[in-house]
mmCIF file with all atom_site columns, C-alpha atoms in Angstrom:
data_model
loop_
_atom_site.group_PDB
_atom_site.id
_atom_site.type_symbol
_atom_site.label_atom_id
_atom_site.label_alt_id
_atom_site.label_comp_id
_atom_site.label_asym_id
_atom_site.label_entity_id
_atom_site.label_seq_id
_atom_site.pdbx_PDB_ins_code
_atom_site.Cartn_x
_atom_site.Cartn_y
_atom_site.Cartn_z
_atom_site.occupancy
_atom_site.B_iso_or_equiv
_atom_site.pdbx_formal_charge
_atom_site.auth_seq_id
_atom_site.auth_comp_id
_atom_site.auth_asym_id
_atom_site.auth_atom_id
_atom_site.pdbx_PDB_model_num
ATOM 1   C CA . MET A 1 1   ? -0.025 -0.078 0.158   1.00 44.00 ? 1494 MET A CA 1
ATOM 2   C CA . THR A 1 2   ? 2.884  2.297  0.836   1.00 50.00 ? 1495 THR A CA 1
ATOM 3   C CA . PHE A 1 3   ? 4.252  1.635  -2.818  1.00 50.00 ? 1496 PHE A CA 1
ATOM 4   C CA . PHE A 1 4   ? 0.928  3.029  -4.347  1.00 54.00 ? 1497 PHE A CA 1
ATOM 5   C CA . PHE A 1 5   ? 0.617  6.014  -2.201  1.00 52.00 ? 1498 PHE A CA 1
ATOM 6   C CA . LEU A 1 6   ? 4.375  7.017  -2.841  1.00 51.00 ? 1499 LEU A CA 1
ATOM 7   C CA . ARG A 1 7   ? 3.233  6.783  -6.774  1.00 56.00 ? 1500 ARG A CA 1
ATOM 8   C CA . TYR A 1 8   ? 0.253  8.665  -6.352  1.00 55.00 ? 1501 TYR A CA 1
ATOM 9   C CA . ILE A 1 9   ? 2.381  11.532 -4.502  1.00 57.00 ? 1502 ILE A CA 1
ATOM 10  C CA . ILE A 1 10  ? 4.943  11.507 -7.177  1.00 60.00 ? 1503 ILE A CA 1
ATOM 11  C CA . ARG A 1 11  ? 2.162  11.743 -10.129 1.00 61.00 ? 1504 ARG A CA 1
ATOM 12  C CA . ILE A 1 12  ? 0.730  14.700 -8.059  1.00 61.00 ? 1505 ILE A CA 1
ATOM 13  C CA . GLN A 1 13  ? 3.823  16.309 -7.756  1.00 62.00 ? 1506 GLN A CA 1
ATOM 14  C CA . ILE A 1 14  ? 4.712  16.207 -11.442 1.00 65.00 ? 1507 ILE A CA 1
ATOM 15  C CA . ILE A 1 15  ? 1.339  17.634 -12.347 1.00 66.00 ? 1508 ILE A CA 1
ATOM 16  C CA . ARG A 1 16  ? 1.969  20.435 -10.114 1.00 62.00 ? 1509 ARG A CA 1
ATOM 17  C CA . ASN A 1 17  ? 5.334  21.046 -11.696 1.00 62.00 ? 1510 ASN A CA 1
ATOM 18  C CA . VAL A 1 18  ? 3.721  20.988 -15.097 1.00 63.00 ? 1511 VAL A CA 1
ATOM 19  C CA . ILE A 1 19  ? 1.085  23.392 -13.844 1.00 60.00 ? 1512 ILE A CA 1
ATOM 20  C CA . LYS A 1 20  ? 3.502  25.448 -12.498 1.00 60.00 ? 1513 LYS A CA 1
ATOM 21  C CA . ILE A 1 21  ? 5.662  25.632 -15.476 1.00 58.00 ? 1514 ILE A CA 1
ATOM 22  C CA . LYS A 1 22  ? 2.584  26.533 -17.727 1.00 59.00 ? 1515 LYS A CA 1
ATOM 23  C CA . LYS A 1 23  ? 1.414  29.253 -15.241 1.00 57.00 ? 1516 LYS A CA 1
ATOM 24  C CA . GLY A 1 24  ? 4.797  30.693 -15.863 1.00 59.00 ? 1517 GLY A CA 1
ATOM 25  C CA . GLY A 1 25  ? 3.913  31.245 -19.494 1.00 55.00 ? 1518 GLY A CA 1
ATOM 26  C CA . MET A 1 26  ? 5.829  28.462 -21.374 1.00 54.00 ? 1519 MET A CA 1
ATOM 27  C CA . THR A 1 27  ? 6.357  24.630 -20.949 1.00 52.00 ? 1520 THR A CA 1
ATOM 28  C CA . ALA A 1 28  ? 10.003 23.142 -21.314 1.00 55.00 ? 1521 ALA A CA 1
ATOM 29  C CA . LEU A 1 29  ? 9.190  22.007 -24.960 1.00 62.00 ? 1522 LEU A CA 1
ATOM 30  C CA . GLU A 1 30  ? 7.471  24.846 -26.888 1.00 73.00 ? 1523 GLU A CA 1
ATOM 31  C CA . ASP A 1 31  ? 7.178  24.287 -30.798 1.00 82.00 ? 1524 ASP A CA 1
ATOM 32  C CA . LEU A 1 32  ? 9.848  25.975 -32.821 1.00 84.00 ? 1525 LEU A CA 1
ATOM 33  C CA . HIS A 1 33  ? 7.186  28.144 -34.657 1.00 84.00 ? 1526 HIS A CA 1
ATOM 34  C CA . TYR A 1 34  ? 5.925  29.456 -31.347 1.00 86.00 ? 1527 TYR A CA 1
ATOM 35  C CA . LEU A 1 35  ? 9.222  30.353 -30.051 1.00 85.00 ? 1528 LEU A CA 1
ATOM 36  C CA . LEU A 1 36  ? 10.187 32.106 -33.328 1.00 86.00 ? 1529 LEU A CA 1
ATOM 37  C CA . MET A 1 37  ? 6.911  34.103 -33.292 1.00 88.00 ? 1530 MET A CA 1
ATOM 38  C CA . LYS A 1 38  ? 6.878  35.002 -29.407 1.00 87.00 ? 1531 LYS A CA 1
ATOM 39  C CA . SER A 1 39  ? 10.407 36.231 -29.667 1.00 88.00 ? 1532 SER A CA 1
ATOM 40  C CA . ASN A 1 40  ? 9.599  38.243 -32.604 1.00 88.00 ? 1533 ASN A CA 1
ATOM 41  C CA . ALA A 1 41  ? 6.708  39.898 -30.810 1.00 90.00 ? 1534 ALA A CA 1
ATOM 42  C CA . LEU A 1 42  ? 8.474  40.468 -27.633 1.00 91.00 ? 1535 LEU A CA 1
ATOM 43  C CA . PHE A 1 43  ? 11.547 41.867 -29.549 1.00 90.00 ? 1536 PHE A CA 1
ATOM 44  C CA . LEU A 1 44  ? 9.044  44.108 -31.748 1.00 90.00 ? 1537 LEU A CA 1
ATOM 45  C CA . ARG A 1 45  ? 7.045  45.463 -28.771 1.00 92.00 ? 1538 ARG A CA 1
ATOM 46  C CA . GLU A 1 46  ? 10.316 46.722 -26.908 1.00 93.00 ? 1539 GLU A CA 1
ATOM 47  C CA . ILE A 1 47  ? 11.629 48.292 -30.327 1.00 93.00 ? 1540 ILE A CA 1
ATOM 48  C CA . SER A 1 48  ? 8.372  50.011 -30.990 1.00 93.00 ? 1541 SER A CA 1
ATOM 49  C CA . SER A 1 49  ? 7.987  51.242 -27.521 1.00 94.00 ? 1542 SER A CA 1
ATOM 50  C CA . GLU A 1 50  ? 11.184 52.892 -27.662 1.00 94.00 ? 1543 GLU A CA 1
ATOM 51  C CA . ALA A 1 51  ? 10.964 54.049 -31.220 1.00 94.00 ? 1544 ALA A CA 1
ATOM 52  C CA . ARG A 1 52  ? 7.837  55.798 -30.187 1.00 94.00 ? 1545 ARG A CA 1
ATOM 53  C CA . LYS A 1 53  ? 9.690  57.722 -27.938 1.00 94.00 ? 1546 LYS A CA 1
ATOM 54  C CA . ILE A 1 54  ? 11.651 59.234 -30.464 1.00 92.00 ? 1547 ILE A CA 1
ATOM 55  C CA . GLY A 1 55  ? 8.901  59.890 -32.576 1.00 92.00 ? 1548 GLY A CA 1
ATOM 56  C CA . LEU A 1 56  ? 8.972  57.022 -35.050 1.00 93.00 ? 1549 LEU A CA 1
ATOM 57  C CA . THR A 1 57  ? 5.718  55.079 -36.159 1.00 91.00 ? 1550 THR A CA 1
ATOM 58  C CA . SER A 1 58  ? 5.320  51.445 -37.335 1.00 88.00 ? 1551 SER A CA 1
ATOM 59  C CA . GLY A 1 59  ? 7.411  50.377 -40.068 1.00 90.00 ? 1552 GLY A CA 1
ATOM 60  C CA . GLN A 1 60  ? 9.779  53.469 -39.954 1.00 94.00 ? 1553 GLN A CA 1
ATOM 61  C CA . PRO A 1 61  ? 12.544 51.581 -37.799 1.00 94.00 ? 1554 PRO A CA 1
ATOM 62  C CA . LYS A 1 62  ? 13.038 48.996 -40.661 1.00 93.00 ? 1555 LYS A CA 1
ATOM 63  C CA . ILE A 1 63  ? 13.246 51.642 -43.240 1.00 94.00 ? 1556 ILE A CA 1
ATOM 64  C CA . LEU A 1 64  ? 15.561 53.896 -41.345 1.00 96.00 ? 1557 LEU A CA 1
ATOM 65  C CA . ASP A 1 65  ? 17.821 50.956 -40.551 1.00 95.00 ? 1558 ASP A CA 1
ATOM 66  C CA . PHE A 1 66  ? 18.005 49.926 -44.037 1.00 95.00 ? 1559 PHE A CA 1
ATOM 67  C CA . LEU A 1 67  ? 18.811 53.514 -45.348 1.00 96.00 ? 1560 LEU A CA 1
ATOM 68  C CA . LEU A 1 68  ? 21.509 53.812 -42.494 1.00 95.00 ? 1561 LEU A CA 1
ATOM 69  C CA . LYS A 1 69  ? 23.278 50.720 -43.937 1.00 95.00 ? 1562 LYS A CA 1
ATOM 70  C CA . TYR A 1 70  ? 22.489 51.397 -47.771 1.00 94.00 ? 1563 TYR A CA 1
ATOM 71  C CA . GLU A 1 71  ? 22.233 55.179 -47.982 1.00 92.00 ? 1564 GLU A CA 1
ATOM 72  C CA . GLU A 1 72  ? 19.931 55.196 -51.232 1.00 93.00 ? 1565 GLU A CA 1
ATOM 73  C CA . ALA A 1 73  ? 17.371 52.710 -52.799 1.00 92.00 ? 1566 ALA A CA 1
ATOM 74  C CA . ASP A 1 74  ? 14.147 52.891 -54.768 1.00 91.00 ? 1567 ASP A CA 1
ATOM 75  C CA . GLN A 1 75  ? 10.596 52.027 -53.015 1.00 90.00 ? 1568 GLN A CA 1
ATOM 76  C CA . LYS A 1 76  ? 10.741 48.375 -54.558 1.00 90.00 ? 1569 LYS A CA 1
ATOM 77  C CA . THR A 1 77  ? 14.040 47.678 -53.196 1.00 92.00 ? 1570 THR A CA 1
ATOM 78  C CA . ILE A 1 78  ? 13.246 48.881 -49.805 1.00 93.00 ? 1571 ILE A CA 1
ATOM 79  C CA . ALA A 1 79  ? 9.945  46.859 -49.628 1.00 92.00 ? 1572 ALA A CA 1
ATOM 80  C CA . SER A 1 80  ? 11.586 43.725 -50.774 1.00 90.00 ? 1573 SER A CA 1
ATOM 81  C CA . TYR A 1 81  ? 14.449 44.152 -48.060 1.00 90.00 ? 1574 TYR A CA 1
ATOM 82  C CA . CYS A 1 82  ? 12.242 45.099 -45.326 1.00 90.00 ? 1575 CYS A CA 1
ATOM 83  C CA . GLU A 1 83  ? 9.635  42.452 -46.134 1.00 88.00 ? 1576 GLU A CA 1
ATOM 84  C CA . ILE A 1 84  ? 6.942  45.169 -46.531 1.00 89.00 ? 1577 ILE A CA 1
ATOM 85  C CA . GLU A 1 85  ? 4.410  45.398 -49.285 1.00 91.00 ? 1578 GLU A CA 1
ATOM 86  C CA . GLN A 1 86  ? 5.242  48.138 -51.750 1.00 88.00 ? 1579 GLN A CA 1
ATOM 87  C CA . ALA A 1 87  ? 2.152  49.967 -51.286 1.00 90.00 ? 1580 ALA A CA 1
ATOM 88  C CA . THR A 1 88  ? 2.475  50.243 -47.449 1.00 92.00 ? 1581 THR A CA 1
ATOM 89  C CA . VAL A 1 89  ? 6.319  51.103 -47.967 1.00 91.00 ? 1582 VAL A CA 1
ATOM 90  C CA . GLY A 1 90  ? 4.718  54.113 -50.161 1.00 90.00 ? 1583 GLY A CA 1
ATOM 91  C CA . SER A 1 91  ? 2.634  55.371 -47.410 1.00 93.00 ? 1584 SER A CA 1
ATOM 92  C CA . ILE A 1 92  ? 5.288  54.944 -44.647 1.00 94.00 ? 1585 ILE A CA 1
ATOM 93  C CA . LEU A 1 93  ? 7.675  56.954 -46.879 1.00 93.00 ? 1586 LEU A CA 1
ATOM 94  C CA . LEU A 1 94  ? 5.355  59.644 -47.434 1.00 93.00 ? 1587 LEU A CA 1
ATOM 95  C CA . ARG A 1 95  ? 5.122  59.922 -43.446 1.00 94.00 ? 1588 ARG A CA 1
ATOM 96  C CA . MET A 1 96  ? 8.670  59.716 -43.228 1.00 94.00 ? 1589 MET A CA 1
ATOM 97  C CA . GLU A 1 97  ? 9.089  62.748 -46.029 1.00 94.00 ? 1590 GLU A CA 1
ATOM 98  C CA . ASN A 1 98  ? 6.496  64.817 -44.277 1.00 94.00 ? 1591 ASN A CA 1
ATOM 99  C CA . SER A 1 99  ? 8.659  64.323 -41.169 1.00 94.00 ? 1592 SER A CA 1
ATOM 100 C CA . GLY A 1 100 ? 11.601 65.407 -42.833 1.00 95.00 ? 1593 GLY A CA 1
ATOM 101 C CA . LEU A 1 101 ? 13.509 62.013 -42.075 1.00 95.00 ? 1594 LEU A CA 1
ATOM 102 C CA . ILE A 1 102 ? 13.937 61.290 -45.820 1.00 95.00 ? 1595 ILE A CA 1
ATOM 103 C CA . GLN A 1 103 ? 14.035 62.738 -49.100 1.00 94.00 ? 1596 GLN A CA 1
ATOM 104 C CA . ARG A 1 104 ? 12.945 61.293 -52.459 1.00 91.00 ? 1597 ARG A CA 1
ATOM 105 C CA . ARG A 1 105 ? 14.718 62.277 -55.960 1.00 89.00 ? 1598 ARG A CA 1
ATOM 106 C CA . GLN A 1 106 ? 15.006 61.135 -59.417 1.00 84.00 ? 1599 GLN A CA 1
ATOM 107 C CA . LYS A 1 107 ? 18.239 59.603 -60.504 1.00 77.00 ? 1600 LYS A CA 1
ATOM 108 C CA . ASP A 1 108 ? 20.083 59.865 -63.858 1.00 74.00 ? 1601 ASP A CA 1
ATOM 109 C CA . GLY A 1 109 ? 17.055 61.221 -65.580 1.00 71.00 ? 1602 GLY A CA 1
ATOM 110 C CA . ASN A 1 110 ? 15.034 58.206 -64.620 1.00 69.00 ? 1603 ASN A CA 1
ATOM 111 C CA . ARG A 1 111 ? 11.710 59.413 -63.917 1.00 67.00 ? 1604 ARG A CA 1
ATOM 112 C CA . ARG A 1 112 ? 9.782  56.210 -63.275 1.00 72.00 ? 1605 ARG A CA 1
ATOM 113 C CA . SER A 1 113 ? 11.646 55.517 -59.991 1.00 75.00 ? 1606 SER A CA 1
ATOM 114 C CA . LEU A 1 114 ? 12.446 57.761 -57.096 1.00 83.00 ? 1607 LEU A CA 1
ATOM 115 C CA . TYR A 1 115 ? 15.308 57.180 -55.006 1.00 91.00 ? 1608 TYR A CA 1
ATOM 116 C CA . VAL A 1 116 ? 14.970 57.531 -51.079 1.00 93.00 ? 1609 VAL A CA 1
ATOM 117 C CA . SER A 1 117 ? 17.750 58.739 -48.834 1.00 94.00 ? 1610 SER A CA 1
ATOM 118 C CA . LEU A 1 118 ? 18.135 60.095 -45.502 1.00 96.00 ? 1611 LEU A CA 1
ATOM 119 C CA . THR A 1 119 ? 18.028 63.668 -44.468 1.00 96.00 ? 1612 THR A CA 1
ATOM 120 C CA . ASN A 1 120 ? 20.183 64.953 -41.629 1.00 96.00 ? 1613 ASN A CA 1
ATOM 121 C CA . SER A 1 121 ? 17.201 64.511 -39.218 1.00 96.00 ? 1614 SER A CA 1
ATOM 122 C CA . GLY A 1 122 ? 16.797 61.040 -40.726 1.00 95.00 ? 1615 GLY A CA 1
ATOM 123 C CA . LYS A 1 123 ? 20.261 60.125 -40.273 1.00 96.00 ? 1616 LYS A CA 1
ATOM 124 C CA . ASP A 1 124 ? 19.935 61.337 -36.280 1.00 95.00 ? 1617 ASP A CA 1
ATOM 125 C CA . ALA A 1 125 ? 16.818 59.314 -35.924 1.00 95.00 ? 1618 ALA A CA 1
ATOM 126 C CA . ALA A 1 126 ? 18.637 56.039 -37.335 1.00 96.00 ? 1619 ALA A CA 1
ATOM 127 C CA . MET A 1 127 ? 21.582 56.636 -35.232 1.00 96.00 ? 1620 MET A CA 1
ATOM 128 C CA . LEU A 1 128 ? 19.350 56.872 -32.203 1.00 95.00 ? 1621 LEU A CA 1
ATOM 129 C CA . LEU A 1 129 ? 17.424 53.765 -33.581 1.00 95.00 ? 1622 LEU A CA 1
ATOM 130 C CA . ALA A 1 130 ? 20.809 51.853 -33.843 1.00 95.00 ? 1623 ALA A CA 1
ATOM 131 C CA . ASP A 1 131 ? 21.469 52.462 -30.142 1.00 95.00 ? 1624 ASP A CA 1
ATOM 132 C CA . ILE A 1 132 ? 17.958 51.355 -29.239 1.00 95.00 ? 1625 ILE A CA 1
ATOM 133 C CA . PHE A 1 133 ? 18.529 48.278 -31.375 1.00 94.00 ? 1626 PHE A CA 1
ATOM 134 C CA . GLN A 1 134 ? 21.520 47.291 -29.697 1.00 95.00 ? 1627 GLN A CA 1
ATOM 135 C CA . LYS A 1 135 ? 20.284 47.995 -26.194 1.00 95.00 ? 1628 LYS A CA 1
ATOM 136 C CA . VAL A 1 136 ? 17.413 45.440 -26.824 1.00 93.00 ? 1629 VAL A CA 1
ATOM 137 C CA . GLU A 1 137 ? 19.648 42.919 -28.710 1.00 91.00 ? 1630 GLU A CA 1
ATOM 138 C CA . THR A 1 138 ? 21.826 43.100 -25.288 1.00 94.00 ? 1631 THR A CA 1
ATOM 139 C CA . LYS A 1 139 ? 18.852 42.558 -23.244 1.00 92.00 ? 1632 LYS A CA 1
ATOM 140 C CA . ALA A 1 140 ? 17.550 39.637 -25.438 1.00 90.00 ? 1633 ALA A CA 1
ATOM 141 C CA . THR A 1 141 ? 20.798 37.849 -25.367 1.00 89.00 ? 1634 THR A CA 1
ATOM 142 C CA . ALA A 1 142 ? 21.887 38.671 -21.864 1.00 92.00 ? 1635 ALA A CA 1
ATOM 143 C CA . ALA A 1 143 ? 21.726 34.897 -20.923 1.00 90.00 ? 1636 ALA A CA 1
ATOM 144 C CA . LEU A 1 144 ? 23.617 33.674 -23.978 1.00 87.00 ? 1637 LEU A CA 1
ATOM 145 C CA . SER A 1 145 ? 27.448 33.368 -24.229 1.00 91.00 ? 1638 SER A CA 1
ATOM 146 C CA . GLU A 1 146 ? 29.388 35.054 -27.239 1.00 93.00 ? 1639 GLU A CA 1
ATOM 147 C CA . GLN A 1 147 ? 29.441 31.772 -29.026 1.00 92.00 ? 1640 GLN A CA 1
ATOM 148 C CA . GLU A 1 148 ? 25.797 31.117 -28.316 1.00 89.00 ? 1641 GLU A CA 1
ATOM 149 C CA . ILE A 1 149 ? 24.991 34.462 -29.918 1.00 90.00 ? 1642 ILE A CA 1
ATOM 150 C CA . LYS A 1 150 ? 27.216 33.892 -33.063 1.00 92.00 ? 1643 LYS A CA 1
ATOM 151 C CA . THR A 1 151 ? 25.409 30.395 -33.468 1.00 90.00 ? 1644 THR A CA 1
ATOM 152 C CA . LEU A 1 152 ? 22.022 31.850 -32.932 1.00 88.00 ? 1645 LEU A CA 1
ATOM 153 C CA . HIS A 1 153 ? 22.906 34.565 -35.721 1.00 89.00 ? 1646 HIS A CA 1
ATOM 154 C CA . ILE A 1 154 ? 24.133 31.818 -38.058 1.00 90.00 ? 1647 ILE A CA 1
ATOM 155 C CA . LEU A 1 155 ? 21.016 29.546 -37.597 1.00 88.00 ? 1648 LEU A CA 1
ATOM 156 C CA . LEU A 1 156 ? 18.481 32.821 -38.053 1.00 87.00 ? 1649 LEU A CA 1
ATOM 157 C CA . GLU A 1 157 ? 20.379 33.588 -41.280 1.00 89.00 ? 1650 GLU A CA 1
ATOM 158 C CA . LYS A 1 158 ? 20.059 30.030 -42.421 1.00 88.00 ? 1651 LYS A CA 1
ATOM 159 C CA . ILE A 1 159 ? 16.343 30.078 -41.458 1.00 87.00 ? 1652 ILE A CA 1
ATOM 160 C CA . CYS A 1 160 ? 15.984 33.568 -43.475 1.00 86.00 ? 1653 CYS A CA 1
ATOM 161 C CA . ALA A 1 161 ? 17.568 32.362 -46.557 1.00 88.00 ? 1654 ALA A CA 1
ATOM 162 C CA . THR A 1 162 ? 15.492 28.958 -46.520 1.00 89.00 ? 1655 THR A CA 1
ATOM 163 C CA . MET A 1 163 ? 12.204 30.950 -46.268 1.00 87.00 ? 1656 MET A CA 1
ATOM 164 C CA . GLN A 1 164 ? 13.244 33.361 -49.042 1.00 82.00 ? 1657 GLN A CA 1
ATOM 165 C CA . THR A 1 165 ? 13.880 30.529 -51.454 1.00 82.00 ? 1658 THR A CA 1
ATOM 166 C CA . VAL A 1 166 ? 10.667 28.419 -50.591 1.00 60.00 ? 1659 VAL A CA 1
#
């Protein structure tokens, strides 16, 4: 009888531990898709919150970061790189132009394509944003070693490359 009672107590303890883990938000074996989506949502929420503090709206951080790295591009290239629909990029760029963050101009007599670049105000905002990205990345990877961060980076690049070819 003691053996059955002990098994019963152990099962109850296991169930309590599972419930305790689930109440904490995640079980030990979450699916990869869930972890990727949740990580992205948490990261994006923090970036968006900090970006709003410097006057940026949704979509603008991606574009500012892109233009800081590549200096100038047409709307189609920006949309493709940032994974945003071209029409959506157009409306984001209009708001950014009205805010004085970017300028659009024709290049080499090509009247069909407008090239986008940062203004001085846009460069300042992009530099503030780079600091925000660094701060949030540091927070997100605080529990990882340098090697784990490098490995994570490599793995995420592979996932992105695979998803873009599918």
